PDB file of C-alpha atoms in Angstrom:
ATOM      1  CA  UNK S   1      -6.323 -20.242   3.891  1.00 56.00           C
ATOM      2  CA  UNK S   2      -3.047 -21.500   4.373  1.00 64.00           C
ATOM      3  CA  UNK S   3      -0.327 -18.939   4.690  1.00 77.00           C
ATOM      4  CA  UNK S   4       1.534 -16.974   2.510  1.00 89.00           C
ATOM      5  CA  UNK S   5       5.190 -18.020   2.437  1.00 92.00           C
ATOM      6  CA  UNK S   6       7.417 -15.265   0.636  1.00 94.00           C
ATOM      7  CA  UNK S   7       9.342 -16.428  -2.911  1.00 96.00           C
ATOM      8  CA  UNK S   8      12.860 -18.256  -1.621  1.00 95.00           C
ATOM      9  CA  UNK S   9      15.746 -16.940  -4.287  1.00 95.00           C
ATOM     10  CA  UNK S  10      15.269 -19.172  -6.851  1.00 96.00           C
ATOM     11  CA  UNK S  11      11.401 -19.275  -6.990  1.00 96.00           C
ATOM     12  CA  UNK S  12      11.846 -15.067  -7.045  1.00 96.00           C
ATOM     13  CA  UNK S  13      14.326 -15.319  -9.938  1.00 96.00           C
ATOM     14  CA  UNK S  14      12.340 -17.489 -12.068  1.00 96.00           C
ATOM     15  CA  UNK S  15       9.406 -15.587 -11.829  1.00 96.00           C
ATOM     16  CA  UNK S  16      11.340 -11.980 -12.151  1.00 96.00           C
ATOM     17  CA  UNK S  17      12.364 -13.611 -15.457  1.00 96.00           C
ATOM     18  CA  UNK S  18       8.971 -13.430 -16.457  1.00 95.00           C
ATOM     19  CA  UNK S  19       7.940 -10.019 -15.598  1.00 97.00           C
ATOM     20  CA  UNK S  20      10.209  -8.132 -18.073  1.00 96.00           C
ATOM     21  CA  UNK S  21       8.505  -4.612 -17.120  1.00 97.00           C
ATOM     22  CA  UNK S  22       9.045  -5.126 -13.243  1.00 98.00           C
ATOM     23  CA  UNK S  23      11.864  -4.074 -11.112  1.00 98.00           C
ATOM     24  CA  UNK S  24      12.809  -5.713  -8.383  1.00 97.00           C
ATOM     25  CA  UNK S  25      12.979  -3.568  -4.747  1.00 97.00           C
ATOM     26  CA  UNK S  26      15.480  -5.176  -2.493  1.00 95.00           C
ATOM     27  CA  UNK S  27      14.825  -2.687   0.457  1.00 96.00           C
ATOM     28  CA  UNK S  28      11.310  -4.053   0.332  1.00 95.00           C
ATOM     29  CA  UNK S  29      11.498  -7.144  -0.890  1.00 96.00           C
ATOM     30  CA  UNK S  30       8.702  -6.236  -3.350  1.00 97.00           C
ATOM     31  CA  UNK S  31       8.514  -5.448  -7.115  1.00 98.00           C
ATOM     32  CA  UNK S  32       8.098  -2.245  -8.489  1.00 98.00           C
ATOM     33  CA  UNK S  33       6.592  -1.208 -11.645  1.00 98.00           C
ATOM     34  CA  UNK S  34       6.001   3.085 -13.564  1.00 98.00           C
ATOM     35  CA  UNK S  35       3.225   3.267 -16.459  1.00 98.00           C
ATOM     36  CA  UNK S  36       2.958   6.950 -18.384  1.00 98.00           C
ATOM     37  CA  UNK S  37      -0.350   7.005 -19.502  1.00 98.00           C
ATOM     38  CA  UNK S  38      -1.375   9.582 -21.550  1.00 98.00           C
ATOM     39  CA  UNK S  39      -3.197  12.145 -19.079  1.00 98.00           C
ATOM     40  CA  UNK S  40      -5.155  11.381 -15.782  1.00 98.00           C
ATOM     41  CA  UNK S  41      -8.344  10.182 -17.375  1.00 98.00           C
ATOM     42  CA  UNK S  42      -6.148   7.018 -18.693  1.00 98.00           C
ATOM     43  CA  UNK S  43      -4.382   6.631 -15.614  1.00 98.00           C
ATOM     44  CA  UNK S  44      -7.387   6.711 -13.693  1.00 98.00           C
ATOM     45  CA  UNK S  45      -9.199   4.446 -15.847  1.00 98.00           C
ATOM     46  CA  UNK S  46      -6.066   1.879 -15.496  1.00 98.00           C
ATOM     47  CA  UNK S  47      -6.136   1.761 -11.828  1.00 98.00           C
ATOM     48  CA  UNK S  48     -10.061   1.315 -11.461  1.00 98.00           C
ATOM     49  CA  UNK S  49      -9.597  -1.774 -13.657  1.00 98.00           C
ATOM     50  CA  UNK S  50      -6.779  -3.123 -11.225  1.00 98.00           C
ATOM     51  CA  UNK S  51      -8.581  -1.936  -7.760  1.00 98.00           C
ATOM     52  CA  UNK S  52     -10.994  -4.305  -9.483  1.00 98.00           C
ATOM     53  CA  UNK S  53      -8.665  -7.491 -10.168  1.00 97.00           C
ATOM     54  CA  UNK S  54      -6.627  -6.152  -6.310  1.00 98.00           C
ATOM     55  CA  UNK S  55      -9.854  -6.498  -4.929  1.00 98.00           C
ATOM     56  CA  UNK S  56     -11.466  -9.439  -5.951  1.00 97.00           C
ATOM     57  CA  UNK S  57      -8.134 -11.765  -5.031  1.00 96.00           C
ATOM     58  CA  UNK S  58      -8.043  -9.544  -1.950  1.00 96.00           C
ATOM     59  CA  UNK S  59      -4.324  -8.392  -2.492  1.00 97.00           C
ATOM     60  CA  UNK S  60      -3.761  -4.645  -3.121  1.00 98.00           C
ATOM     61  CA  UNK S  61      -0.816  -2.919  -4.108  1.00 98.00           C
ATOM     62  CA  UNK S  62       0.720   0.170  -2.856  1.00 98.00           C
ATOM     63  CA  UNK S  63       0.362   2.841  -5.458  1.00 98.00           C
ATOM     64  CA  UNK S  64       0.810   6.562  -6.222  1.00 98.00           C
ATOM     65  CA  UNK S  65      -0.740   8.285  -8.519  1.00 98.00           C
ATOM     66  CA  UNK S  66       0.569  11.392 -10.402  1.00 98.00           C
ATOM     67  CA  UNK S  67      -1.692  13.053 -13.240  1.00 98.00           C
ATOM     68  CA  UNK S  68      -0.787  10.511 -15.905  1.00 98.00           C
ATOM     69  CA  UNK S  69       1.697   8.601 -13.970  1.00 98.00           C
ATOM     70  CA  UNK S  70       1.190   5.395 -11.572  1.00 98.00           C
ATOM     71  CA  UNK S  71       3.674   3.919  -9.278  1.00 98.00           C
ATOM     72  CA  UNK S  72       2.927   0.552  -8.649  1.00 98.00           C
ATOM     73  CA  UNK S  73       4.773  -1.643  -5.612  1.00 98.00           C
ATOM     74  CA  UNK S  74       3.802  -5.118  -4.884  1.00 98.00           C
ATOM     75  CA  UNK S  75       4.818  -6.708  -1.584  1.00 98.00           C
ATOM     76  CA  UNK S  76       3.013  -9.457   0.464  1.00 96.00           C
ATOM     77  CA  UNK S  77       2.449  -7.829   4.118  1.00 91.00           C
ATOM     78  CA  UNK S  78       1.453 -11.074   5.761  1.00 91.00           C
ATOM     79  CA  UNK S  79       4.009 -13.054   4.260  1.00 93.00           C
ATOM     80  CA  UNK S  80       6.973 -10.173   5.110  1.00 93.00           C
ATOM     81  CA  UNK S  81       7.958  -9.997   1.249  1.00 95.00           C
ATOM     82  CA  UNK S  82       7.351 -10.957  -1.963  1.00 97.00           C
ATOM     83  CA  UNK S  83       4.739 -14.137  -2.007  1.00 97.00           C
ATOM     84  CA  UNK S  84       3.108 -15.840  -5.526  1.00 96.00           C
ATOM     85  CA  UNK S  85       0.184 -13.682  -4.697  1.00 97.00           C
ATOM     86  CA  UNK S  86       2.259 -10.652  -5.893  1.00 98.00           C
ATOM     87  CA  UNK S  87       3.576 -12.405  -8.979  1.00 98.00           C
ATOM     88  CA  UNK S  88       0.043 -13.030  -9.731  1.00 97.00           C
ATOM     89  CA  UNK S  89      -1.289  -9.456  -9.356  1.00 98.00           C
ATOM     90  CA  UNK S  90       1.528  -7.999 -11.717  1.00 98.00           C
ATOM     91  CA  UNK S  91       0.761 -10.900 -14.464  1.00 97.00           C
ATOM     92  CA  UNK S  92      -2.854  -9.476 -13.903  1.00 97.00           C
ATOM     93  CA  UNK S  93      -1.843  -5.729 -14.153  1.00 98.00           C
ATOM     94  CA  UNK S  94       0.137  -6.597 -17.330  1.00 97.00           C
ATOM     95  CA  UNK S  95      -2.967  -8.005 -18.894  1.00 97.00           C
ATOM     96  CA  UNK S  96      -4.603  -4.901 -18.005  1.00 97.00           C
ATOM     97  CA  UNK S  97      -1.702  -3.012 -19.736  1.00 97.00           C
ATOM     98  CA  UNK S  98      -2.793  -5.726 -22.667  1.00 94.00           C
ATOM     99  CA  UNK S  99       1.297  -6.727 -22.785  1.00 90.00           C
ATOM    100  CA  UNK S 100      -0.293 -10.738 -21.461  1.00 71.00           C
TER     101      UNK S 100
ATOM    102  CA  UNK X   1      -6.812  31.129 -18.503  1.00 56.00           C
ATOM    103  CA  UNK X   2      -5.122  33.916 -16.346  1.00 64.00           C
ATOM    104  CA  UNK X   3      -1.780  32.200 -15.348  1.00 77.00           C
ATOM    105  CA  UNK X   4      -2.221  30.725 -11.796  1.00 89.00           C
ATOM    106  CA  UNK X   5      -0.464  32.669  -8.903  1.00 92.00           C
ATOM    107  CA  UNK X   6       0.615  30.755  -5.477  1.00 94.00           C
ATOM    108  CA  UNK X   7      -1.218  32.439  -2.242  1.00 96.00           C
ATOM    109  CA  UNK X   8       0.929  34.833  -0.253  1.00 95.00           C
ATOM    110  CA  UNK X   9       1.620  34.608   2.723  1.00 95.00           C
ATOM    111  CA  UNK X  10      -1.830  35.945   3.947  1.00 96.00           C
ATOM    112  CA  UNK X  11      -3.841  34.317   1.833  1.00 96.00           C
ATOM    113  CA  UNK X  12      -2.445  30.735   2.414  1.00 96.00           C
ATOM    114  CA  UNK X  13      -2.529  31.037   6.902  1.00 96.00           C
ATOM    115  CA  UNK X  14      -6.434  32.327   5.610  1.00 96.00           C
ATOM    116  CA  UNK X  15      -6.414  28.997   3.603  1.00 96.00           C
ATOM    117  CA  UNK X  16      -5.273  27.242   6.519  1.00 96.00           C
ATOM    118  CA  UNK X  17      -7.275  28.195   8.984  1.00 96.00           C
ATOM    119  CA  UNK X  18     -10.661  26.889   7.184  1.00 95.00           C
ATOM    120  CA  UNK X  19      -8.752  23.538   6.542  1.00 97.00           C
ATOM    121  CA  UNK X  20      -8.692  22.038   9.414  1.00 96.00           C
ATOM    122  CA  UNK X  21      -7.425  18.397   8.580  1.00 97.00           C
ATOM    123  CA  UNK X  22      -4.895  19.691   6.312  1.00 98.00           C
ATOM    124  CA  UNK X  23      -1.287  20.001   7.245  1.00 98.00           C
ATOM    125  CA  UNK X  24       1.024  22.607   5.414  1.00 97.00           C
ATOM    126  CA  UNK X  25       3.782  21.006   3.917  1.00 97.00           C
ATOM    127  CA  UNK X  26       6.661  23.907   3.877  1.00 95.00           C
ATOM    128  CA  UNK X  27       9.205  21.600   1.860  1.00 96.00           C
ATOM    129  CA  UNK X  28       6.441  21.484  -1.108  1.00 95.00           C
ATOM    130  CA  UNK X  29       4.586  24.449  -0.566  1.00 96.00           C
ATOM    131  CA  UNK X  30       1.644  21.797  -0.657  1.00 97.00           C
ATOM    132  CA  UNK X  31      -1.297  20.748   2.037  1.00 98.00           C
ATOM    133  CA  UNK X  32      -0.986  17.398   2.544  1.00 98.00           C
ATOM    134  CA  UNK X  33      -4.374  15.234   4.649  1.00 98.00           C
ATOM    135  CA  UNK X  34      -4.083  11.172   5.283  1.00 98.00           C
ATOM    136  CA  UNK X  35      -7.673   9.626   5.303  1.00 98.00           C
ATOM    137  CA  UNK X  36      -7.706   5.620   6.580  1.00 98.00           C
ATOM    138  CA  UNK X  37     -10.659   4.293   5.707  1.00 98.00           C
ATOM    139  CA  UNK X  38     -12.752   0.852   6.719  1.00 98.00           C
ATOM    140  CA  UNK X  39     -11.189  -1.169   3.908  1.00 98.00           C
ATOM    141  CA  UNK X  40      -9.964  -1.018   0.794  1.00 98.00           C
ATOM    142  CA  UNK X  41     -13.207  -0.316  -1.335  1.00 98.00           C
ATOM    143  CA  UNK X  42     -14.133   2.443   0.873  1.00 98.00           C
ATOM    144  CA  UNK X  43     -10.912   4.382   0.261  1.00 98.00           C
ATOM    145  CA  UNK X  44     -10.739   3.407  -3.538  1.00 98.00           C
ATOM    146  CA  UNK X  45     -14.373   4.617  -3.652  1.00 98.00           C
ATOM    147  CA  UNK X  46     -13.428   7.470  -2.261  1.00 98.00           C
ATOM    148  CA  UNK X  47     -10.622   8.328  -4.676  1.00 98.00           C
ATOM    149  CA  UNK X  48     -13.089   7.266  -7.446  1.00 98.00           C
ATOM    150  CA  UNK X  49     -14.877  10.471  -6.320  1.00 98.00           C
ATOM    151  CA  UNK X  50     -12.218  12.630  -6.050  1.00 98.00           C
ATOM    152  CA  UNK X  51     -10.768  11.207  -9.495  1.00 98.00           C
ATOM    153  CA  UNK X  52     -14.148  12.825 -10.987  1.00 98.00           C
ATOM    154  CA  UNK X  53     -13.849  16.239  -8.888  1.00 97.00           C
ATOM    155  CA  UNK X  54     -10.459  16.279  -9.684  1.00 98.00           C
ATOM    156  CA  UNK X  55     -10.995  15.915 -13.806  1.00 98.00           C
ATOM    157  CA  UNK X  56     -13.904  18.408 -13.412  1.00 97.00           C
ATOM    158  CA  UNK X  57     -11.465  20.800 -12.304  1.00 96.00           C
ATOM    159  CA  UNK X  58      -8.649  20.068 -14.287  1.00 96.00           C
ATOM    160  CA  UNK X  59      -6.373  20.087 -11.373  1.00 97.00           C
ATOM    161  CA  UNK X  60      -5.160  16.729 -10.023  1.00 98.00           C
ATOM    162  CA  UNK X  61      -3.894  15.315  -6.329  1.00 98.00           C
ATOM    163  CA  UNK X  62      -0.309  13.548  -6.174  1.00 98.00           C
ATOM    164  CA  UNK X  63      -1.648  10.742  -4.038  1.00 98.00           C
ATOM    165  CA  UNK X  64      -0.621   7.072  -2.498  1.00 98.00           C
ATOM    166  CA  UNK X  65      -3.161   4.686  -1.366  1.00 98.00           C
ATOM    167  CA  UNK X  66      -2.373   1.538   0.429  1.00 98.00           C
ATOM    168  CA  UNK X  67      -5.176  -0.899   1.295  1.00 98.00           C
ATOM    169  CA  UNK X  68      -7.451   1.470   3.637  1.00 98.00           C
ATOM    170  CA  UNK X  69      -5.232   4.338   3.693  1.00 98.00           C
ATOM    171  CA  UNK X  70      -5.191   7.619   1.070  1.00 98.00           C
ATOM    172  CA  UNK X  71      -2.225  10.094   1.488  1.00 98.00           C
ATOM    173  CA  UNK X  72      -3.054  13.022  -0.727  1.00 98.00           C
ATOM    174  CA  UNK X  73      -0.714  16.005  -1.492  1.00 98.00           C
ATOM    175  CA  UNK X  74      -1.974  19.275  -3.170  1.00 98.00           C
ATOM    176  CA  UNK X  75       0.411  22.051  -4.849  1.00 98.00           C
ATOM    177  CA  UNK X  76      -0.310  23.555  -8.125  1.00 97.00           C
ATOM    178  CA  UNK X  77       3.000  22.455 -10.102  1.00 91.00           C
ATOM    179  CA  UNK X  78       1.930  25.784 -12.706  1.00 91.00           C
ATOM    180  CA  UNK X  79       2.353  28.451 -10.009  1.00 93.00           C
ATOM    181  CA  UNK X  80       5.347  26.651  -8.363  1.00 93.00           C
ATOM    182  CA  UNK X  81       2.980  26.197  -5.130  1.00 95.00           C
ATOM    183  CA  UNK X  82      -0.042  26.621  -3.212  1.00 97.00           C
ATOM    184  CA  UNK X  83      -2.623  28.281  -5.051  1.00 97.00           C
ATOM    185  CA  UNK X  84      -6.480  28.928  -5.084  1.00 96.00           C
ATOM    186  CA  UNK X  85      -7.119  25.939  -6.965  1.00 97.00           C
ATOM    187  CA  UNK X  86      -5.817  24.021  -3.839  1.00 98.00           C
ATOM    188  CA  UNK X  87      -7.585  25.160  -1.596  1.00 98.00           C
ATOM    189  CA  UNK X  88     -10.896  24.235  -3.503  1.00 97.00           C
ATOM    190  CA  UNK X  89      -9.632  20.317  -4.457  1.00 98.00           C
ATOM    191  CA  UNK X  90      -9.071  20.577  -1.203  1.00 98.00           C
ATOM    192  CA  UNK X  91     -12.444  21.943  -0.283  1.00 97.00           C
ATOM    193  CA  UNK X  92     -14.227  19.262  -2.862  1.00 97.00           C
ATOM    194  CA  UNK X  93     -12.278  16.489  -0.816  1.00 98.00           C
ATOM    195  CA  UNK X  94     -13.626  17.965   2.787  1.00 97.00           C
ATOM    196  CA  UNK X  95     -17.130  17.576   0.899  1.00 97.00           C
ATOM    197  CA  UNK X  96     -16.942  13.974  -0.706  1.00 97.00           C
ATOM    198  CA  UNK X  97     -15.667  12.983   3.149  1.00 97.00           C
ATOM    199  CA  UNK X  98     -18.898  14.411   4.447  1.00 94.00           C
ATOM    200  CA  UNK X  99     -17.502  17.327   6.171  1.00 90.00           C
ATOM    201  CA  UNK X 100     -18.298  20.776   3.664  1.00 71.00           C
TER     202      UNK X 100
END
């Protein structure tokens, strides 16, 4: 596989456009993304669906999970910041969310 | 329900003392255990098993998992601490990781 280059400023812009529910971490250079679910059962449910997609494309986000609450944050480790991998892993937890 | 009380004093260093991989966090009034795992589907499947526990009991972690690695707080937010029902999530855990 070749490697992961991170997003250059204009490449990150363009795709930040298109992730209206993502926030943008400059500390990290990652994207960051809250989803209130109803109780734990849903938010549960929700991230077993996305361990699935994280897993098969073997990129995983850093999450937290609070009752009905989940924290998502999406950097690319091996590319030291945000990469296309991580753009395609919140377009995927969006369809999850059904909002593709 | 009764209404949840935290643990005294007594009863939490008791707690403590048959917890052995659990850390007191004073700030919290939480225990707090880190479990790194192989890879990622080991320490989701994990959490997938705790998720169940967790429902069963109706009392939930606050926890972060990044790839291979599970960083799991317990307090019980209705008794504004540490209470019984910690110490058995916390018990449950010690099982699912092989080591009631």
């Amino acid at each position: 596989m070749a490697a992961i280059e991170p997003l250059n400023d204009t490449e990150r812009a363009e795709a930040l456009d298109g992730l209206a529910e993502w926030d943008y971490d400059d500390s990290r250079d990652a994207i960051t993304r809250t989803i209130v679910f109803s109780d734990f059962v849903e938010a549960f449910g929700f991230m077993t669906q996305v361990a699935m997609l994280a897993e098969k494309a073997d990129h995983h986000p850093e999450w937290k999970n609070v009752y009905n609450r989940v924290d998502i944050l999406l950097t690319t480790h091996d590319a030291g910041g945000l990469s296309e991998r991580d753009i395609e892993l919140a377009e995927a937890i969006d369809g999850v969310l059904g909002e593709d």
